Tab-separated table of C-alpha atoms and ligand atoms in Angstrom:
chain	number	residue	atom	x	y	z
A	1461	MET	CA	97.755	119.624	137.421
A	1462	HIS	CA	94.909	118.036	135.548
A	1463	TYR	CA	94.806	114.313	134.819
A	1464	LYS	CA	92.727	112.325	132.370
A	1465	ILE	CA	92.134	108.765	133.546
A	1466	ALA	CA	90.625	106.050	131.347
A	1467	VAL	CA	88.458	103.821	133.541
A	1468	MET	CA	87.686	100.239	132.574
A	1469	PRO	CA	85.717	98.638	135.449
A	1470	GLY	CA	85.219	95.346	133.558
A	1471	ASP	CA	83.335	92.380	134.945
A	1472	GLY	CA	82.132	90.843	138.206
A	1473	THR	CA	83.127	92.857	141.222
A	1474	GLY	CA	85.356	95.102	139.058
A	1475	PRO	CA	82.814	97.963	138.925
A	1476	GLU	CA	82.222	97.858	142.705
A	1477	VAL	CA	85.891	98.127	143.628
A	1478	VAL	CA	86.627	100.674	140.897
A	1479	ALA	CA	83.862	102.906	142.287
A	1480	GLU	CA	85.612	102.937	145.673
A	1481	GLY	CA	88.968	103.610	144.019
A	1482	LEU	CA	87.512	106.615	142.214
A	1483	LYS	CA	85.900	107.850	145.426
A	1484	VAL	CA	89.309	107.860	147.105
A	1485	LEU	CA	90.984	109.379	144.061
A	1486	LYS	CA	88.527	112.302	144.083
A	1487	ALA	CA	89.166	112.890	147.770
A	1488	ALA	CA	92.929	112.784	147.211
A	1489	ALA	CA	92.702	115.210	144.284
A	1490	ALA	CA	90.739	117.734	146.346
A	1491	GLU	CA	93.227	117.452	149.184
A	1492	ALA	CA	96.426	117.503	147.105
A	1493	GLY	CA	95.224	120.256	144.793
A	1494	PHE	CA	94.908	118.628	141.386
A	1495	THR	CA	91.916	117.820	139.207
A	1496	VAL	CA	90.917	114.566	137.533
A	1497	GLU	CA	88.650	113.684	134.691
A	1498	PHE	CA	87.436	110.132	134.038
A	1499	THR	CA	86.586	108.538	130.696
A	1500	PRO	CA	84.557	105.360	131.221
A	1501	TYR	CA	84.997	102.316	128.934
A	1502	ASP	CA	82.645	99.343	129.193
A	1503	PHE	CA	84.942	96.682	127.728
A	1504	GLY	CA	84.565	93.263	129.272
A	1505	GLY	CA	82.283	90.247	129.219
A	1506	GLU	CA	78.898	91.939	128.757
A	1507	ARG	CA	80.076	94.042	125.855
A	1508	TYR	CA	81.827	91.083	124.267
A	1509	LEU	CA	78.661	88.981	124.434
A	1510	ARG	CA	76.670	91.864	122.929
A	1511	THR	CA	79.070	92.967	120.193
A	1512	GLY	CA	81.895	90.435	119.864
A	1513	GLU	CA	84.320	93.214	120.648
A	1514	THR	CA	87.115	92.847	123.212
A	1515	LEU	CA	89.397	95.909	123.135
A	1516	PRO	CA	89.367	97.626	119.741
A	1517	ASP	CA	92.320	99.536	118.312
A	1518	TRP	CA	90.480	102.860	118.516
A	1519	ALA	CA	90.238	102.449	122.285
A	1520	ILE	CA	93.993	101.844	122.506
A	1521	GLU	CA	94.484	105.098	120.576
A	1522	GLU	CA	92.171	106.886	123.012
A	1523	PHE	CA	94.013	105.429	126.008
A	1524	LYS	CA	97.165	107.029	124.643
A	1525	GLU	CA	95.516	110.432	125.125
A	1526	HIS	CA	95.127	109.709	128.845
A	1527	ASP	CA	97.548	109.960	131.744
A	1528	ALA	CA	96.741	106.468	133.010
A	1529	VAL	CA	94.279	103.594	132.737
A	1530	PHE	CA	92.426	102.177	135.749
A	1531	LEU	CA	91.267	98.590	135.262
A	1532	GLY	CA	88.861	96.659	137.530
A	1533	ALA	CA	88.717	92.981	136.553
A	1534	MET	CA	88.228	90.885	133.422
A	1535	GLY	CA	86.463	87.522	133.111
A	1536	HIS	CA	82.844	86.460	132.622
A	1537	PRO	CA	81.113	83.127	133.326
A	1538	GLY	CA	79.507	83.271	129.858
A	1539	VAL	CA	82.779	83.805	127.997
A	1540	ALA	CA	85.364	81.083	127.414
A	1541	PRO	CA	88.432	81.543	129.589
A	1542	GLY	CA	91.247	83.384	127.850
A	1543	ILE	CA	89.203	85.512	125.458
A	1544	LEU	CA	88.857	88.539	127.729
A	1545	GLU	CA	92.191	88.014	129.470
A	1546	GLN	CA	93.979	87.977	126.122
A	1547	GLY	CA	91.626	90.288	124.243
A	1548	VAL	CA	91.506	93.052	126.807
A	1549	LEU	CA	94.169	92.759	129.504
A	1550	LEU	CA	97.062	91.321	127.501
A	1551	LYS	CA	96.108	93.370	124.447
A	1552	ALA	CA	96.327	96.574	126.472
A	1553	ARG	CA	99.653	95.531	128.016
A	1554	PHE	CA	101.166	94.704	124.625
A	1555	ALA	CA	99.621	97.508	122.535
A	1556	LEU	CA	100.629	100.136	125.092
A	1557	ASP	CA	104.010	98.408	125.523
A	1558	GLN	CA	103.636	98.277	129.293
A	1559	TYR	CA	106.814	96.317	129.667
A	1560	ILE	CA	107.004	96.393	133.449
A	1561	ASN	CA	104.590	94.778	135.876
A	1562	LEU	CA	105.167	96.324	139.249
A	1563	ARG	CA	103.942	94.292	142.208
A	1564	PRO	CA	104.764	95.517	145.693
A	1565	VAL	CA	104.572	92.758	148.305
A	1566	ARG	CA	104.082	94.691	151.493
A	1567	LEU	CA	102.234	93.419	154.545
A	1568	ILE	CA	100.200	96.256	156.031
A	1569	PRO	CA	100.241	96.228	159.855
A	1570	GLY	CA	97.099	94.493	161.071
A	1571	VAL	CA	96.640	92.386	157.951
A	1572	GLU	CA	96.953	88.660	158.501
A	1573	THR	CA	99.572	86.669	156.619
A	1574	PRO	CA	99.557	82.876	156.338
A	1575	ILE	CA	103.288	82.898	157.122
A	1576	LYS	CA	103.949	82.083	160.746
A	1577	ASN	CA	106.196	84.440	162.719
A	1578	LYS	CA	106.597	86.977	159.921
A	1579	GLY	CA	105.200	90.473	159.935
A	1580	PRO	CA	105.326	93.834	158.138
A	1581	LYS	CA	109.051	94.131	158.864
A	1582	GLU	CA	109.859	90.923	157.016
A	1583	ILE	CA	107.276	91.024	154.249
A	1584	ASP	CA	108.278	94.238	152.524
A	1585	TYR	CA	109.692	93.965	149.020
A	1586	CYS	CA	108.791	94.619	145.426
A	1587	VAL	CA	108.598	92.290	142.445
A	1588	ILE	CA	109.368	93.746	139.039
A	1589	ARG	CA	107.973	91.369	136.461
A	1590	GLU	CA	108.950	91.700	132.808
A	1591	ASN	CA	105.600	92.205	131.100
A	1592	SER	CA	106.156	92.095	127.342
A	1593	GLY	CA	108.102	88.990	126.407
A	1594	GLY	CA	108.908	85.417	127.287
A	1595	MET	CA	106.258	82.767	126.743
A	1596	TYR	CA	103.579	85.454	126.642
A	1597	THR	CA	104.616	86.441	123.107
A	1598	GLY	CA	102.742	83.348	121.908
A	1599	MET	CA	105.516	82.229	119.561
A	1600	GLY	CA	105.156	78.594	118.624
A	1601	GLY	CA	102.298	76.480	117.429
A	1602	ASN	CA	100.763	73.050	117.100
A	1603	SER	CA	101.425	70.665	114.270
A	1604	ARG	CA	99.015	67.831	113.438
A	1605	PRO	CA	96.570	69.118	116.072
A	1606	GLY	CA	94.015	66.671	117.337
A	1607	THR	CA	96.117	63.623	116.443
A	1608	THR	CA	98.391	61.484	118.571
A	1609	ASP	CA	101.305	62.955	116.586
A	1610	GLU	CA	100.526	66.450	117.797
A	1611	VAL	CA	103.536	68.587	118.653
A	1612	ALA	CA	103.086	71.743	120.733
A	1613	ILE	CA	105.728	74.442	120.996
A	1614	GLN	CA	105.541	77.645	123.016
A	1615	GLU	CA	108.837	79.435	123.162
A	1616	MET	CA	110.360	81.661	125.806
A	1617	VAL	CA	111.575	84.561	123.690
A	1618	TYR	CA	113.618	87.606	124.718
A	1619	THR	CA	115.664	90.148	122.828
A	1620	TYR	CA	118.640	91.988	124.254
A	1621	ASP	CA	116.670	95.252	124.183
A	1622	GLN	CA	113.727	93.774	126.071
A	1623	VAL	CA	116.001	92.446	128.769
A	1624	ALA	CA	118.024	95.647	128.961
A	1625	ARG	CA	115.056	97.998	129.302
A	1626	CYS	CA	113.512	95.832	132.001
A	1627	LEU	CA	116.730	95.546	133.993
A	1628	ARG	CA	117.489	99.243	133.615
A	1629	TYR	CA	114.046	100.046	135.044
A	1630	ALA	CA	114.613	97.558	137.873
A	1631	PHE	CA	118.006	99.020	138.802
A	1632	ALA	CA	116.662	102.573	138.725
A	1633	TYR	CA	113.642	101.519	140.798
A	1634	THR	CA	115.954	99.879	143.344
A	1635	ARG	CA	118.031	103.036	143.587
A	1636	ARG	CA	114.896	105.091	144.348
A	1637	HIS	CA	112.959	102.613	146.502
A	1638	GLY	CA	115.416	100.063	147.868
A	1639	ARG	CA	116.019	99.517	151.567
A	1640	LYS	CA	118.855	102.023	151.762
A	1641	ALA	CA	116.783	104.651	149.936
A	1642	ARG	CA	113.970	104.071	152.426
A	1643	GLY	CA	116.332	104.162	155.379
A	1644	VAL	CA	115.504	100.629	156.528
A	1645	GLY	CA	118.708	98.828	155.544
A	1646	PRO	CA	122.344	99.232	154.579
A	1647	ASP	CA	121.972	98.434	150.847
A	1648	ASN	CA	119.759	98.833	147.854
A	1649	THR	CA	119.637	95.261	146.561
A	1650	LEU	CA	118.274	93.933	143.282
A	1651	ALA	CA	117.839	90.176	142.949
A	1652	LEU	CA	117.588	88.653	139.484
A	1653	ILE	CA	115.297	85.604	139.558
A	1654	GLY	CA	115.794	82.930	136.912
A	1655	LYS	CA	116.586	79.343	136.151
A	1656	SER	CA	120.122	79.518	134.870
A	1657	ASN	CA	120.839	75.899	135.745
A	1658	VAL	CA	118.334	74.681	133.142
A	1659	LEU	CA	117.386	77.566	130.834
A	1660	THR	CA	121.022	78.097	129.958
A	1661	HIS	CA	120.464	80.028	126.717
A	1662	MET	CA	117.977	82.376	128.262
A	1663	TYR	CA	119.953	83.160	131.392
A	1664	ARG	CA	123.207	83.549	129.540
A	1665	LEU	CA	121.544	86.670	128.099
A	1666	TRP	CA	119.832	87.863	131.302
A	1667	ASN	CA	122.927	87.314	133.451
A	1668	ARG	CA	125.219	89.083	131.002
A	1669	VAL	CA	122.970	92.149	130.734
A	1670	PHE	CA	122.411	92.173	134.499
A	1671	ALA	CA	126.170	92.277	135.117
A	1672	GLU	CA	126.885	94.780	132.324
A	1673	ILE	CA	124.231	97.316	133.251
A	1674	GLY	CA	124.935	96.802	136.939
A	1675	ASP	CA	128.661	97.394	136.578
A	1676	GLN	CA	128.423	100.271	134.120
A	1677	GLU	CA	125.368	102.218	135.268
A	1678	PHE	CA	124.433	101.059	138.755
A	1679	PRO	CA	127.601	100.117	140.650
A	1680	ASP	CA	125.914	101.370	143.847
A	1681	ILE	CA	123.227	98.659	143.657
A	1682	LYS	CA	123.983	95.337	145.309
A	1683	ARG	CA	123.243	92.409	142.984
A	1684	GLU	CA	121.982	88.929	143.824
A	1685	TYR	CA	120.748	85.983	141.805
A	1686	TYR	CA	118.284	83.230	142.835
A	1687	HIS	CA	116.680	80.372	140.961
A	1688	VAL	CA	112.919	80.752	140.715
A	1689	ASP	CA	112.111	77.504	142.538
A	1690	ALA	CA	114.304	78.448	145.478
A	1691	THR	CA	112.767	81.919	145.370
A	1692	CYS	CA	109.323	80.449	146.089
A	1693	LEU	CA	110.768	78.690	149.091
A	1694	TYR	CA	112.485	81.835	150.374
A	1695	MET	CA	109.407	84.001	149.815
A	1696	VAL	CA	107.657	81.827	152.393
A	1697	ALA	CA	110.518	80.841	154.716
A	1698	SER	CA	112.554	84.069	154.736
A	1699	PRO	CA	110.814	86.888	152.858
A	1700	GLU	CA	113.098	89.399	154.602
A	1701	MET	CA	115.828	88.282	152.184
A	1702	PHE	CA	114.263	90.350	149.434
A	1703	ASP	CA	114.427	94.042	148.681
A	1704	VAL	CA	113.617	94.339	144.954
A	1705	MET	CA	113.450	91.354	142.636
A	1706	VAL	CA	113.320	91.314	138.850
A	1707	VAL	CA	111.921	88.321	137.004
A	1708	GLU	CA	110.867	87.314	133.498
A	1709	ASN	CA	107.196	87.234	132.530
A	1710	MET	CA	105.995	83.661	133.185
A	1711	PHE	CA	108.007	83.087	136.345
A	1712	GLY	CA	106.882	86.544	137.428
A	1713	ASP	CA	103.242	85.624	136.935
A	1714	ILE	CA	103.717	82.739	139.344
A	1715	VAL	CA	105.790	84.398	142.050
A	1716	THR	CA	103.543	87.475	142.180
A	1717	ASP	CA	100.550	85.332	143.118
A	1718	LEU	CA	102.618	83.710	145.836
A	1719	GLY	CA	103.653	87.177	146.979
A	1720	ALA	CA	100.021	88.306	146.998
A	1721	ILE	CA	98.895	85.612	149.409
A	1722	THR	CA	101.763	86.376	151.773
A	1723	GLN	CA	100.697	90.026	151.921
A	1724	GLY	CA	97.127	89.198	152.869
A	1725	GLY	CA	95.610	87.980	149.645
A	1726	LEU	CA	93.738	89.264	146.665
A	1727	GLY	CA	91.729	91.754	148.697
A	1728	VAL	CA	94.790	93.925	149.182
A	1729	ALA	CA	97.245	93.175	146.330
A	1730	ALA	CA	97.588	95.777	143.587
A	1731	GLY	CA	99.717	96.019	140.491
A	1732	GLY	CA	100.852	98.444	137.854
A	1733	ASN	CA	101.495	97.729	134.185
A	1734	ILE	CA	104.074	100.357	133.470
A	1735	ASN	CA	105.328	101.937	130.289
A	1736	PRO	CA	107.805	104.463	131.699
A	1737	GLU	CA	107.705	106.396	128.429
A	1738	GLY	CA	103.970	105.975	127.750
A	1739	VAL	CA	100.620	105.222	129.346
A	1740	SER	CA	100.470	102.874	132.323
A	1741	MET	CA	97.582	100.804	133.648
A	1742	PHE	CA	96.825	100.051	137.286
A	1743	GLU	CA	94.716	97.193	138.577
A	1744	PRO	CA	93.710	95.266	141.679
A	1745	ILE	CA	94.927	91.747	140.996
A	1746	GLY	CA	91.957	90.015	142.599
A	1747	GLY	CA	89.912	89.072	139.568
A	1748	THR	CA	86.139	89.180	139.089
A	1749	ALA	CA	84.991	87.147	142.137
A	1750	PRO	CA	81.594	86.305	140.549
A	1751	GLN	CA	80.261	84.754	143.774
A	1752	TRP	CA	80.550	88.156	145.488
A	1753	THR	CA	79.267	90.324	142.664
A	1754	GLY	CA	76.609	92.861	143.638
A	1755	LYS	CA	76.739	91.969	147.344
A	1756	ASN	CA	78.688	94.986	148.580
A	1757	ALA	CA	81.001	92.463	150.231
A	1758	ILE	CA	84.193	92.535	148.178
A	1759	ASN	CA	87.327	94.187	149.576
A	1760	PRO	CA	88.109	97.365	147.623
A	1761	LEU	CA	91.531	97.954	149.215
A	1762	ALA	CA	93.377	96.340	146.299
A	1763	ALA	CA	91.697	98.754	143.883
A	1764	ILE	CA	92.414	101.649	146.232
A	1765	GLY	CA	96.027	100.438	146.401
A	1766	ALA	CA	96.108	100.522	142.599
A	1767	VAL	CA	95.053	104.165	142.757
A	1768	GLN	CA	97.842	104.809	145.255
A	1769	MET	CA	100.335	103.297	142.790
A	1770	MET	CA	98.869	105.424	140.006
A	1771	MET	CA	99.407	108.568	142.088
A	1772	GLU	CA	103.003	107.577	142.803
A	1773	HIS	CA	103.562	106.939	139.122
A	1774	LEU	CA	102.132	110.328	138.163
A	1775	GLY	CA	104.390	112.030	140.698
A	1776	GLU	CA	101.547	112.927	143.086
A	1777	THR	CA	103.512	111.753	146.105
A	1778	HIS	CA	101.417	113.633	148.644
A	1779	ALA	CA	98.194	112.073	147.347
A	1780	ALA	CA	99.870	108.645	147.296
A	1781	ALA	CA	101.078	109.023	150.888
A	1782	LEU	CA	97.607	110.090	152.048
A	1783	ILE	CA	96.000	107.091	150.373
A	1784	GLU	CA	98.596	104.761	151.863
A	1785	LYS	CA	97.824	106.080	155.337
A	1786	GLY	CA	94.100	105.898	154.623
A	1787	ILE	CA	94.404	102.236	153.705
A	1788	ALA	CA	96.406	101.540	156.871
A	1789	TYR	CA	93.682	103.279	158.879
A	1790	ALA	CA	90.865	101.307	157.220
A	1791	VAL	CA	92.690	98.064	158.021
A	1792	THR	CA	92.566	98.887	161.727
A	1793	ARG	CA	88.766	99.135	161.512
A	1794	MET	CA	88.102	96.035	159.397
A	1795	LYS	CA	87.559	92.564	160.846
A	1796	SER	CA	89.255	90.752	157.966
A	1797	MET	CA	90.547	91.327	154.454
A	1798	ALA	CA	88.415	88.488	153.083
A	1799	ALA	CA	85.286	89.171	151.035
A	1800	GLY	CA	82.152	88.871	153.166
A	1801	GLU	CA	84.152	88.951	156.392
A	1802	MET	CA	85.217	92.577	156.558
A	1803	GLY	CA	82.590	93.501	159.141
A	1804	MET	CA	81.397	96.264	156.831
A	1805	GLY	CA	80.428	96.803	153.215
A	1806	THR	CA	82.612	97.556	150.206
A	1807	ASP	CA	81.334	101.130	150.151
A	1808	ALA	CA	82.025	101.602	153.881
A	1809	VAL	CA	85.668	100.632	153.382
A	1810	GLY	CA	85.896	103.198	150.577
A	1811	ASP	CA	84.248	105.792	152.840
A	1812	LEU	CA	86.796	105.105	155.588
A	1813	VAL	CA	89.768	105.640	153.277
A	1814	ALA	CA	88.228	108.624	151.471
A	1815	GLY	CA	87.245	110.201	154.807
A	1816	PHE	CA	90.757	109.796	156.124
A	1817	VAL	CA	92.265	111.247	152.940
A	1818	ALA	CA	89.877	114.201	153.041
A	1819	LYS	CA	91.130	115.161	156.507
A	1820	GLY	CA	94.630	115.550	155.030
O	3090	IPM	C1	98.158	88.555	135.967
O	3090	IPM	C2	97.159	87.618	135.345
O	3090	IPM	C3	97.289	87.643	133.823
O	3090	IPM	C4	98.676	87.180	133.463
O	3090	IPM	C5	96.225	86.804	133.103
O	3090	IPM	C6	94.832	87.174	133.512
O	3090	IPM	C7	96.368	86.896	131.593
O	3090	IPM	O1	97.297	86.336	135.840
O	3090	IPM	O2	98.068	89.770	135.739
O	3090	IPM	O3	99.036	88.100	136.691
O	3090	IPM	O4	98.919	85.977	133.297
O	3090	IPM	O5	99.554	88.041	133.344
O	3091	MN	MN1	98.837	86.122	137.323
């Protein structure tokens, strides 16, 4: 196989962690017997300040000619907040219709979690966040802005089809990756997360489609429902309750950050923006960390984890498994997952994983 990967390192520490991700990807390709070709794109803060351009339509068209996109981080101290996030990250998600945000919450043995008395056995689930709708569609507006009569409206919007495609993906994912599928539990369980006690219109739709698709197409999958507020509590108090959860966009944004800190923080958390029928984009979720930029001190494991997810998505399961083991090995050699406290440089962490992968 030959893969074409679009690479968008972005701002801050993005380029440093992406470099380590690519190092590991090259090692995995050599070992697993496929080839990769990278197309670099310099979208991000510097380019925006130079040209006013965020992510032009021609680049979206070029991304479509690739097998995947690898994104570092977006955000620049000289650019107003929101411009790059919306102009690059959200634009790519929407234009490529990456309607699933896949966020594994898995504590790697040896990584510290802030949750007392919980370990890798308990913190081991996956959040499937709807990535194309809800409040992120931007429907609404402001009337009489700037006055004391101002009215602001931002609607949570979903269509049947949006809900159905997300839930169908979530059920299928649970069948493939749930606890039963992995041999670590009796059931494959999908939990719908919502707020049906208040957002009655919205969850009338989600609950109906959840039950319909579950009954008709996935009767083997055990179904649960939790309110999003209670979910936050359970994610901390009893994370072992969860196998796979599916959640709308805005609530998903919030619970995935909570999940990230329970799995050891932004140094290790990775995510995939998935279009199962199109081009997907993988990213460390850590952000630009400007205070660590250029210091060779940022943790690249999240970016390397994003590459692992990319390999899984492309069906390169051997490469993905090697990278997963390589990450686990690197963890045993690092002092901490926190930037500046790893006991080694960013590049040395990448070398550890790549070296492990290269040994097969
Ligand atoms: C995330 C981020 C983005 C989001 C921001 C940067 C637009 O927080 O990927 O979770 O809200 O989706
Ligand atoms: Mn977020």
